[in-house]
mmCIF file of C-alpha atoms in Angstrom:
data_model
loop_
_atom_site.group_PDB
_atom_site.id
_atom_site.type_symbol
_atom_site.label_atom_id
_atom_site.label_comp_id
_atom_site.label_asym_id
_atom_site.label_seq_id
_atom_site.Cartn_x
_atom_site.Cartn_y
_atom_site.Cartn_z
ATOM 1 C CA UNK A 1 7.184 -18.262 -18.478
ATOM 2 C CA UNK A 2 3.707 -19.001 -17.130
ATOM 3 C CA UNK A 3 4.802 -20.677 -13.920
ATOM 4 C CA UNK A 4 6.019 -17.791 -11.851
ATOM 5 C CA UNK A 5 2.938 -15.884 -10.857
ATOM 6 C CA UNK A 6 1.992 -16.911 -7.370
ATOM 7 C CA UNK A 7 4.339 -14.718 -5.356
ATOM 8 C CA UNK A 8 5.321 -11.311 -6.441
ATOM 9 C CA UNK A 9 9.046 -11.984 -6.512
ATOM 10 C CA UNK A 10 8.002 -14.427 -9.224
ATOM 11 C CA UNK A 11 6.008 -11.927 -11.224
ATOM 12 C CA UNK A 12 8.544 -9.108 -10.833
ATOM 13 C CA UNK A 13 11.367 -11.416 -11.907
ATOM 14 C CA UNK A 14 9.235 -12.474 -14.882
ATOM 15 C CA UNK A 15 9.023 -8.798 -15.806
ATOM 16 C CA UNK A 16 12.779 -8.391 -15.370
ATOM 17 C CA UNK A 17 13.532 -11.346 -17.643
ATOM 18 C CA UNK A 18 10.945 -10.282 -20.237
ATOM 19 C CA UNK A 19 12.275 -6.709 -20.330
ATOM 20 C CA UNK A 20 15.878 -7.836 -20.727
ATOM 21 C CA UNK A 21 15.028 -10.501 -23.330
ATOM 22 C CA UNK A 22 13.029 -7.978 -25.303
ATOM 23 C CA UNK A 23 15.940 -5.532 -25.279
ATOM 24 C CA UNK A 24 18.443 -8.270 -26.163
ATOM 25 C CA UNK A 25 16.293 -9.492 -29.051
ATOM 26 C CA UNK A 26 15.921 -6.012 -30.476
ATOM 27 C CA UNK A 27 19.685 -5.657 -30.455
ATOM 28 C CA UNK A 28 20.078 -9.170 -31.834
ATOM 29 C CA UNK A 29 22.305 -10.110 -28.910
ATOM 30 C CA UNK A 30 23.741 -13.608 -28.841
ATOM 31 C CA UNK A 31 23.884 -13.812 -25.073
ATOM 32 C CA UNK A 32 23.138 -11.799 -21.968
ATOM 33 C CA UNK A 33 26.099 -11.831 -19.591
ATOM 34 C CA UNK A 34 25.024 -9.713 -16.648
ATOM 35 C CA UNK A 35 22.044 -7.749 -15.360
ATOM 36 C CA UNK A 36 22.462 -4.939 -12.807
ATOM 37 C CA UNK A 37 19.418 -4.451 -10.635
ATOM 38 C CA UNK A 38 18.681 -2.009 -7.812
ATOM 39 C CA UNK A 39 16.090 -2.902 -5.190
ATOM 40 C CA UNK A 40 14.884 -0.185 -2.817
ATOM 41 C CA UNK A 41 14.714 -0.956 0.893
ATOM 42 C CA UNK A 42 10.981 -0.182 0.963
ATOM 43 C CA UNK A 43 10.004 -2.777 -1.604
ATOM 44 C CA UNK A 44 8.780 -6.192 -0.567
ATOM 45 C CA UNK A 45 11.280 -7.938 -2.754
ATOM 46 C CA UNK A 46 13.634 -10.374 -1.141
ATOM 47 C CA UNK A 47 16.872 -10.450 -3.215
ATOM 48 C CA UNK A 48 17.421 -14.125 -2.487
ATOM 49 C CA UNK A 49 13.999 -15.036 -3.866
ATOM 50 C CA UNK A 50 14.548 -12.818 -6.916
ATOM 51 C CA UNK A 51 17.809 -14.717 -7.554
ATOM 52 C CA UNK A 52 15.988 -18.019 -7.160
ATOM 53 C CA UNK A 53 13.332 -17.076 -9.743
ATOM 54 C CA UNK A 54 15.952 -15.555 -12.050
ATOM 55 C CA UNK A 55 17.745 -18.867 -12.300
ATOM 56 C CA UNK A 56 14.521 -20.717 -13.147
ATOM 57 C CA UNK A 57 13.111 -18.146 -15.546
ATOM 58 C CA UNK A 58 16.278 -17.656 -17.580
ATOM 59 C CA UNK A 59 16.676 -21.377 -18.285
ATOM 60 C CA UNK A 60 16.821 -22.212 -21.985
ATOM 61 C CA UNK A 61 16.987 -18.560 -22.961
ATOM 62 C CA UNK A 62 19.965 -16.456 -24.045
ATOM 63 C CA UNK A 63 20.036 -15.249 -20.422
ATOM 64 C CA UNK A 64 20.785 -18.683 -18.983
ATOM 65 C CA UNK A 65 23.888 -18.614 -16.795
ATOM 66 C CA UNK A 66 24.037 -14.818 -16.682
ATOM 67 C CA UNK A 67 24.843 -12.987 -13.462
ATOM 68 C CA UNK A 68 22.151 -11.005 -11.695
ATOM 69 C CA UNK A 69 23.804 -8.401 -9.512
ATOM 70 C CA UNK A 70 21.450 -6.857 -6.989
ATOM 71 C CA UNK A 71 22.292 -3.630 -5.232
ATOM 72 C CA UNK A 72 20.221 -2.473 -2.266
ATOM 73 C CA UNK A 73 19.227 1.174 -1.924
ATOM 74 C CA UNK A 74 18.052 2.904 1.225
ATOM 75 C CA UNK A 75 14.912 4.991 1.092
ATOM 76 C CA UNK A 76 14.662 8.738 1.596
ATOM 77 C CA UNK A 77 11.840 10.974 2.755
ATOM 78 C CA UNK A 78 10.787 14.603 2.621
ATOM 79 C CA UNK A 79 8.842 16.525 5.255
ATOM 80 C CA UNK A 80 6.360 19.037 3.844
ATOM 81 C CA UNK A 81 6.248 20.873 7.172
ATOM 82 C CA UNK A 82 9.902 21.489 8.112
ATOM 83 C CA UNK A 83 11.439 20.634 4.708
ATOM 84 C CA UNK A 84 13.640 17.883 6.134
ATOM 85 C CA UNK A 85 14.995 15.669 3.381
ATOM 86 C CA UNK A 86 16.988 12.551 4.065
ATOM 87 C CA UNK A 87 16.980 9.205 5.813
ATOM 88 C CA UNK A 88 13.964 7.542 7.336
ATOM 89 C CA UNK A 89 13.266 7.429 11.007
ATOM 90 C CA UNK A 90 13.302 3.848 12.253
ATOM 91 C CA UNK A 91 11.704 2.048 15.185
ATOM 92 C CA UNK A 92 14.351 -0.117 16.689
ATOM 93 C CA UNK A 93 12.311 -2.417 18.857
ATOM 94 C CA UNK A 94 13.935 -5.762 19.613
ATOM 95 C CA UNK A 95 10.682 -7.563 18.759
ATOM 96 C CA UNK A 96 11.151 -6.759 15.051
ATOM 97 C CA UNK A 97 14.757 -8.064 14.868
ATOM 98 C CA UNK A 98 15.365 -5.332 12.281
ATOM 99 C CA UNK A 99 14.786 -1.577 12.224
ATOM 100 C CA UNK A 100 11.331 -0.768 10.836
ATOM 101 C CA UNK A 101 10.950 2.505 8.887
ATOM 102 C CA UNK A 102 8.195 4.885 9.983
ATOM 103 C CA UNK A 103 6.679 7.830 8.140
ATOM 104 C CA UNK A 104 7.551 10.270 10.907
ATOM 105 C CA UNK A 105 9.851 13.234 10.431
ATOM 106 C CA UNK A 106 13.061 12.754 12.454
ATOM 107 C CA UNK A 107 13.157 16.538 12.992
ATOM 108 C CA UNK A 108 9.602 17.762 13.643
ATOM 109 C CA UNK A 109 7.630 14.500 14.026
ATOM 110 C CA UNK A 110 5.292 15.444 11.155
ATOM 111 C CA UNK A 111 4.153 12.999 8.482
ATOM 112 C CA UNK A 112 6.766 12.593 5.766
ATOM 113 C CA UNK A 113 6.449 11.686 2.094
ATOM 114 C CA UNK A 114 8.526 8.923 0.554
ATOM 115 C CA UNK A 115 10.916 10.136 -2.150
ATOM 116 C CA UNK A 116 12.785 6.931 -2.896
ATOM 117 C CA UNK A 117 13.181 3.362 -1.759
ATOM 118 C CA UNK A 118 10.260 1.822 -3.628
ATOM 119 C CA UNK A 119 12.211 1.073 -6.745
ATOM 120 C CA UNK A 120 13.013 -2.060 -8.631
ATOM 121 C CA UNK A 121 15.295 -0.723 -11.304
ATOM 122 C CA UNK A 122 17.087 -2.563 -14.085
ATOM 123 C CA UNK A 123 20.053 -0.219 -14.357
ATOM 124 C CA UNK A 124 22.013 -1.870 -17.125
ATOM 125 C CA UNK A 125 22.553 -5.096 -18.997
ATOM 126 C CA UNK A 126 25.776 -6.505 -20.332
ATOM 127 C CA UNK A 127 25.214 -8.454 -23.530
ATOM 128 C CA UNK A 128 27.221 -10.168 -26.216
ATOM 129 C CA UNK A 129 26.276 -8.836 -29.617
ATOM 130 C CA UNK B 1 9.554 -1.654 -32.948
ATOM 131 C CA UNK B 2 12.322 0.724 -31.970
ATOM 132 C CA UNK B 3 14.022 0.385 -28.619
ATOM 133 C CA UNK B 4 12.687 2.427 -25.709
ATOM 134 C CA UNK B 5 16.214 2.742 -24.381
ATOM 135 C CA UNK B 6 18.607 5.190 -25.961
ATOM 136 C CA UNK B 7 21.799 5.258 -23.985
ATOM 137 C CA UNK B 8 24.166 2.664 -25.293
ATOM 138 C CA UNK B 9 27.606 2.502 -23.743
ATOM 139 C CA UNK B 10 30.225 0.503 -25.533
ATOM 140 C CA UNK B 11 32.162 -1.839 -23.251
ATOM 141 C CA UNK B 12 35.896 -2.278 -23.261
ATOM 142 C CA UNK B 13 35.978 -5.949 -24.057
ATOM 143 C CA UNK B 14 35.433 -6.605 -27.750
ATOM 144 C CA UNK B 15 31.905 -7.664 -28.441
ATOM 145 C CA UNK B 16 30.379 -7.206 -24.997
ATOM 146 C CA UNK B 17 28.113 -4.191 -24.681
ATOM 147 C CA UNK B 18 26.885 -2.501 -21.544
ATOM 148 C CA UNK B 19 23.418 -1.229 -22.166
ATOM 149 C CA UNK B 20 21.860 1.284 -19.806
ATOM 150 C CA UNK B 21 18.225 0.415 -19.291
ATOM 151 C CA UNK B 22 17.067 2.347 -16.231
ATOM 152 C CA UNK B 23 13.759 0.548 -16.450
ATOM 153 C CA UNK B 24 11.866 0.909 -13.170
ATOM 154 C CA UNK B 25 9.472 -2.002 -12.913
ATOM 155 C CA UNK B 26 7.365 -0.748 -10.025
ATOM 156 C CA UNK B 27 7.181 2.733 -11.526
ATOM 157 C CA UNK B 28 4.622 1.651 -14.124
ATOM 158 C CA UNK B 29 2.170 0.632 -11.409
ATOM 159 C CA UNK B 30 2.674 3.937 -9.612
ATOM 160 C CA UNK B 31 2.080 5.855 -12.838
ATOM 161 C CA UNK B 32 -1.177 3.976 -13.478
ATOM 162 C CA UNK B 33 -2.231 4.518 -9.855
ATOM 163 C CA UNK B 34 -1.762 8.268 -10.308
ATOM 164 C CA UNK B 35 -3.874 8.103 -13.466
ATOM 165 C CA UNK B 36 -6.626 6.284 -11.574
ATOM 166 C CA UNK B 37 -6.436 8.841 -8.783
ATOM 167 C CA UNK B 38 -6.780 11.746 -11.224
ATOM 168 C CA UNK B 39 -9.707 10.107 -12.997
ATOM 169 C CA UNK B 40 -11.539 9.465 -9.722
ATOM 170 C CA UNK B 41 -10.837 12.982 -8.494
ATOM 171 C CA UNK B 42 -12.132 14.478 -11.713
ATOM 172 C CA UNK B 43 -15.468 12.759 -11.131
ATOM 173 C CA UNK B 44 -15.550 13.489 -7.419
ATOM 174 C CA UNK B 45 -15.331 9.810 -6.446
ATOM 175 C CA UNK B 46 -13.698 8.884 -3.143
ATOM 176 C CA UNK B 47 -11.897 5.543 -3.461
ATOM 177 C CA UNK B 48 -10.864 3.462 -0.486
ATOM 178 C CA UNK B 49 -8.468 0.508 -0.648
ATOM 179 C CA UNK B 50 -9.408 -2.097 1.951
ATOM 180 C CA UNK B 51 -6.565 -4.461 2.721
ATOM 181 C CA UNK B 52 -6.142 -7.128 5.362
ATOM 182 C CA UNK B 53 -5.498 -10.742 6.069
ATOM 183 C CA UNK B 54 -7.630 -13.630 4.877
ATOM 184 C CA UNK B 55 -10.773 -13.922 6.967
ATOM 185 C CA UNK B 56 -10.177 -10.723 8.929
ATOM 186 C CA UNK B 57 -13.526 -9.309 7.853
ATOM 187 C CA UNK B 58 -12.825 -7.114 4.829
ATOM 188 C CA UNK B 59 -16.001 -8.216 3.044
ATOM 189 C CA UNK B 60 -18.067 -7.922 6.225
ATOM 190 C CA UNK B 61 -16.795 -4.378 6.738
ATOM 191 C CA UNK B 62 -17.698 -3.494 3.150
ATOM 192 C CA UNK B 63 -21.190 -4.970 3.601
ATOM 193 C CA UNK B 64 -21.673 -2.899 6.734
ATOM 194 C CA UNK B 65 -20.356 0.287 5.112
ATOM 195 C CA UNK B 66 -22.673 -0.269 2.145
ATOM 196 C CA UNK B 67 -25.686 -0.846 4.425
ATOM 197 C CA UNK B 68 -24.946 2.320 6.348
ATOM 198 C CA UNK B 69 -24.084 4.599 3.439
ATOM 199 C CA UNK B 70 -26.066 3.452 0.403
ATOM 200 C CA UNK B 71 -29.021 5.759 1.013
ATOM 201 C CA UNK B 72 -26.763 8.770 1.174
ATOM 202 C CA UNK B 73 -24.181 7.926 -1.487
ATOM 203 C CA UNK B 74 -23.900 6.127 -4.804
ATOM 204 C CA UNK B 75 -21.509 3.276 -4.046
ATOM 205 C CA UNK B 76 -19.611 0.769 -6.161
ATOM 206 C CA UNK B 77 -17.407 -2.074 -4.945
ATOM 207 C CA UNK B 78 -14.416 -3.772 -6.552
ATOM 208 C CA UNK B 79 -13.906 -7.229 -5.094
ATOM 209 C CA UNK B 80 -10.449 -8.682 -5.546
ATOM 210 C CA UNK B 81 -9.936 -12.418 -5.164
ATOM 211 C CA UNK B 82 -7.755 -15.055 -6.763
ATOM 212 C CA UNK B 83 -10.791 -16.968 -7.973
ATOM 213 C CA UNK B 84 -14.584 -17.128 -7.475
ATOM 214 C CA UNK B 85 -17.235 -14.436 -7.251
ATOM 215 C CA UNK B 86 -18.631 -15.685 -3.917
ATOM 216 C CA UNK B 87 -17.953 -12.490 -1.990
ATOM 217 C CA UNK B 88 -18.876 -10.304 -4.955
ATOM 218 C CA UNK B 89 -22.310 -11.929 -4.993
ATOM 219 C CA UNK B 90 -22.689 -11.455 -1.223
ATOM 220 C CA UNK B 91 -22.045 -7.727 -1.586
ATOM 221 C CA UNK B 92 -24.269 -7.455 -4.665
ATOM 222 C CA UNK B 93 -27.268 -8.491 -2.568
ATOM 223 C CA UNK B 94 -27.087 -5.085 -0.925
ATOM 224 C CA UNK B 95 -28.062 -3.498 -4.206
ATOM 225 C CA UNK B 96 -24.822 -1.812 -5.209
ATOM 226 C CA UNK B 97 -22.731 -2.188 -8.346
ATOM 227 C CA UNK B 98 -20.003 -4.807 -7.818
ATOM 228 C CA UNK B 99 -17.140 -5.632 -10.164
ATOM 229 C CA UNK B 100 -15.332 -8.884 -9.331
ATOM 230 C CA UNK B 101 -11.632 -8.774 -10.094
ATOM 231 C CA UNK B 102 -10.067 -12.220 -10.261
ATOM 232 C CA UNK B 103 -6.298 -12.043 -10.168
ATOM 233 C CA UNK B 104 -5.708 -15.703 -11.049
ATOM 234 C CA UNK B 105 -2.629 -16.455 -8.988
ATOM 235 C CA UNK B 106 -1.487 -12.956 -8.166
ATOM 236 C CA UNK B 107 -1.346 -12.087 -4.466
ATOM 237 C CA UNK B 108 -2.551 -8.482 -4.756
ATOM 238 C CA UNK B 109 -4.570 -6.069 -6.890
ATOM 239 C CA UNK B 110 -2.597 -3.682 -9.041
ATOM 240 C CA UNK B 111 -3.333 -0.315 -10.609
ATOM 241 C CA UNK B 112 -3.766 -1.847 -14.053
ATOM 242 C CA UNK B 113 -6.526 -4.218 -12.903
ATOM 243 C CA UNK B 114 -8.255 -1.332 -11.128
ATOM 244 C CA UNK B 115 -7.943 0.816 -14.253
ATOM 245 C CA UNK B 116 -9.648 -1.914 -16.276
ATOM 246 C CA UNK B 117 -12.395 -2.303 -13.671
ATOM 247 C CA UNK B 118 -12.974 1.468 -13.603
ATOM 248 C CA UNK B 119 -14.037 1.239 -17.242
ATOM 249 C CA UNK B 120 -17.024 -0.827 -16.116
ATOM 250 C CA UNK B 121 -18.376 2.004 -13.970
ATOM 251 C CA UNK B 122 -20.283 5.149 -14.731
ATOM 252 C CA UNK B 123 -18.083 7.432 -12.665
ATOM 253 C CA UNK B 124 -20.350 10.431 -13.149
ATOM 254 C CA UNK B 125 -23.019 8.773 -11.048
ATOM 255 C CA UNK B 126 -20.680 7.578 -8.314
ATOM 256 C CA UNK B 127 -19.670 9.035 -4.939
ATOM 257 C CA UNK B 128 -17.809 6.234 -3.216
ATOM 258 C CA UNK B 129 -15.719 3.309 -4.459
ATOM 259 C CA UNK B 130 -14.734 0.573 -2.011
ATOM 260 C CA UNK B 131 -11.910 -1.633 -3.300
ATOM 261 C CA UNK B 132 -11.407 -4.915 -1.495
ATOM 262 C CA UNK B 133 -7.857 -6.112 -2.046
ATOM 263 C CA UNK B 134 -6.752 -9.750 -2.066
ATOM 264 C CA UNK B 135 -6.475 -11.170 1.462
ATOM 265 C CA UNK B 136 -2.794 -10.665 2.229
ATOM 266 C CA UNK B 137 -0.865 -8.556 4.719
ATOM 267 C CA UNK B 138 2.271 -8.276 2.628
ATOM 268 C CA UNK B 139 2.108 -7.667 -1.117
ATOM 269 C CA UNK B 140 -0.828 -5.195 -1.447
ATOM 270 C CA UNK B 141 1.263 -2.579 0.364
ATOM 271 C CA UNK B 142 3.673 -2.641 -2.589
ATOM 272 C CA UNK B 143 1.065 -1.723 -5.192
ATOM 273 C CA UNK B 144 -0.826 1.552 -4.803
ATOM 274 C CA UNK B 145 -4.135 1.522 -6.704
ATOM 275 C CA UNK B 146 -4.987 5.215 -6.822
ATOM 276 C CA UNK B 147 -7.216 5.264 -3.753
ATOM 277 C CA UNK B 148 -7.560 8.273 -1.498
ATOM 278 C CA UNK B 149 -7.446 6.288 1.728
ATOM 279 C CA UNK B 150 -6.025 2.931 2.723
ATOM 280 C CA UNK B 151 -7.724 0.847 5.382
ATOM 281 C CA UNK B 152 -6.211 -2.270 6.944
ATOM 282 C CA UNK B 153 -8.554 -4.773 8.589
ATOM 283 C CA UNK B 154 -7.144 -7.212 11.097
ATOM 284 C CA UNK B 155 -9.027 -9.352 13.573
ATOM 285 C CA UNK B 156 -8.604 -10.514 17.115
ATOM 286 C CA UNK B 157 -8.820 -14.143 16.010
ATOM 287 C CA UNK B 158 -5.469 -13.815 14.246
ATOM 288 C CA UNK B 159 -3.762 -13.724 17.621
ATOM 289 C CA UNK B 160 -1.705 -11.163 19.501
ATOM 290 C CA UNK B 161 1.292 -10.903 17.156
ATOM 291 C CA UNK B 162 -0.384 -10.120 13.834
ATOM 292 C CA UNK B 163 0.754 -6.496 13.815
ATOM 293 C CA UNK B 164 4.398 -6.892 14.805
ATOM 294 C CA UNK B 165 4.796 -9.766 12.375
ATOM 295 C CA UNK B 166 3.553 -7.699 9.421
ATOM 296 C CA UNK B 167 4.659 -4.140 10.182
ATOM 297 C CA UNK B 168 4.950 -2.811 6.636
ATOM 298 C CA UNK B 169 1.274 -2.916 5.688
ATOM 299 C CA UNK B 170 0.506 -0.563 8.588
ATOM 300 C CA UNK B 171 3.130 1.970 7.604
ATOM 301 C CA UNK B 172 0.945 3.814 5.099
ATOM 302 C CA UNK B 173 -2.500 2.875 6.453
ATOM 303 C CA UNK B 174 -4.835 5.790 7.188
ATOM 304 C CA UNK B 175 -7.151 3.626 9.265
ATOM 305 C CA UNK B 176 -6.745 0.270 10.987
ATOM 306 C CA UNK B 177 -9.909 -1.602 11.921
ATOM 307 C CA UNK B 178 -9.456 -4.255 14.593
ATOM 308 C CA UNK B 179 -12.375 -6.563 13.922
ATOM 309 C CA UNK B 180 -14.093 -9.387 15.875
ATOM 310 C CA UNK B 181 -13.684 -7.589 19.192
ATOM 311 C CA UNK B 182 -16.463 -9.847 20.518
ATOM 312 C CA UNK B 183 -13.798 -12.580 20.584
ATOM 313 C CA UNK B 184 -11.296 -10.731 22.763
ATOM 314 C CA UNK B 185 -11.921 -12.882 25.841
ATOM 315 C CA UNK B 186 -11.999 -16.176 23.930
ATOM 316 C CA UNK B 187 -8.759 -15.350 22.114
ATOM 317 C CA UNK B 188 -7.081 -13.890 25.182
ATOM 318 C CA UNK B 189 -5.781 -10.969 23.142
ATOM 319 C CA UNK B 190 -4.789 -7.687 24.737
ATOM 320 C CA UNK B 191 -6.382 -4.928 22.625
ATOM 321 C CA UNK B 192 -4.229 -2.215 24.200
ATOM 322 C CA UNK B 193 -1.109 -4.102 23.202
ATOM 323 C CA UNK B 194 -2.378 -4.414 19.602
ATOM 324 C CA UNK B 195 -3.054 -0.679 19.556
ATOM 325 C CA UNK B 196 0.403 0.069 20.968
ATOM 326 C CA UNK B 197 1.978 -2.136 18.304
ATOM 327 C CA UNK B 198 0.100 -0.318 15.525
ATOM 328 C CA UNK B 199 0.988 3.118 16.896
ATOM 329 C CA UNK B 200 4.634 2.106 17.158
ATOM 330 C CA UNK B 201 4.716 1.650 13.387
ATOM 331 C CA UNK B 202 2.323 4.417 12.388
ATOM 332 C CA UNK B 203 1.534 6.965 15.050
ATOM 333 C CA UNK B 204 -0.862 8.953 12.864
ATOM 334 C CA UNK B 205 -3.141 6.107 11.828
ATOM 335 C CA UNK B 206 -6.671 5.992 13.246
ATOM 336 C CA UNK B 207 -7.567 2.785 15.053
ATOM 337 C CA UNK B 208 -11.197 1.677 15.147
ATOM 338 C CA UNK B 209 -12.605 -1.325 17.007
ATOM 339 C CA UNK B 210 -15.310 -3.242 15.158
ATOM 340 C CA UNK B 211 -17.519 -6.293 15.361
ATOM 341 C CA UNK B 212 -18.798 -6.312 11.804
ATOM 342 C CA UNK B 213 -21.146 -9.280 12.292
ATOM 343 C CA UNK B 214 -23.101 -7.275 14.845
ATOM 344 C CA UNK B 215 -22.643 -3.895 13.107
ATOM 345 C CA UNK B 216 -20.527 -2.543 15.961
ATOM 346 C CA UNK B 217 -18.130 0.338 15.321
ATOM 347 C CA UNK B 218 -19.077 0.917 11.671
ATOM 348 C CA UNK B 219 -20.079 4.542 12.346
ATOM 349 C CA UNK B 220 -16.602 5.065 13.806
ATOM 350 C CA UNK B 221 -15.016 3.733 10.617
ATOM 351 C CA UNK B 222 -17.130 6.166 8.577
ATOM 352 C CA UNK B 223 -16.147 8.990 10.899
ATOM 353 C CA UNK B 224 -12.463 8.157 10.462
ATOM 354 C CA UNK B 225 -12.855 7.922 6.671
ATOM 355 C CA UNK B 226 -14.599 11.231 6.275
ATOM 356 C CA UNK B 227 -12.076 13.333 8.196
#
């Protein structure tokens, strides 16, 4: 478990595996079958890299061969000035090749606060008891 | 040890159980960051997270800020690096308290490391805490530390596309320092374009031009920090 520390997909996936193993051990599970994970669009976690580390880190554990299902979740913001609550405003400049979220209120242009989108949530785990 | 998770949902298929965890892994860092923020606020300490790429001039900016402000304020510096205390020792020469934080292989500081480092300080005697993050334009943005302001340092020598290639770090930056402006001609970088790129991502951020080696623009950084 000591190998995966140099990028933060590695360390987050280490935390995922440790959390699930801990839970499985407490319940004396024989095997973990599936892990459901939600990754917010504002995190810096690339699902493909999380999958890559998951495969390596679960080797020779009761999680080996289990499915990691990753669901993406869009972020939401709140504007303290005009009370807008909802989707981000995005800059859609062709140079970025993808829309980039900005902390600007789509209604009044004020600075918004992030409500969600920075999560890495283990929602549930399917295990064989 | 009893389980921290209570909701257990029995699955349809025989022995397989679906267990609701709802364990948010990044939440713990945010919680610790809030704790740090409260602690600093209680003691009237202003903490500033200084992020930026490797070699952009984060340490030089801290040295200059210390030189300019140490007579007026009690300053401490946290110096994040994977290994070594080279920069920590450089800053220490200016006569301020420095705590070196070595992350080992981790690409960013986190709120837990900052919490530990805070225990090394006498917060009652402190006014200003400068936290130098690990040189990286990606991961530090993911981990708030509990600072009041976030500064990103980039430099002209990184070329004209540094900002558009790493947009996310600028999203929540209060101040962006564009350093090494003495090299603009040599690097053939268009400063206006860099500024436009930054403003495209974060219109409210304050942009300051600096040449830290010659102490240029440091007063402007202070001005931007104090507002």
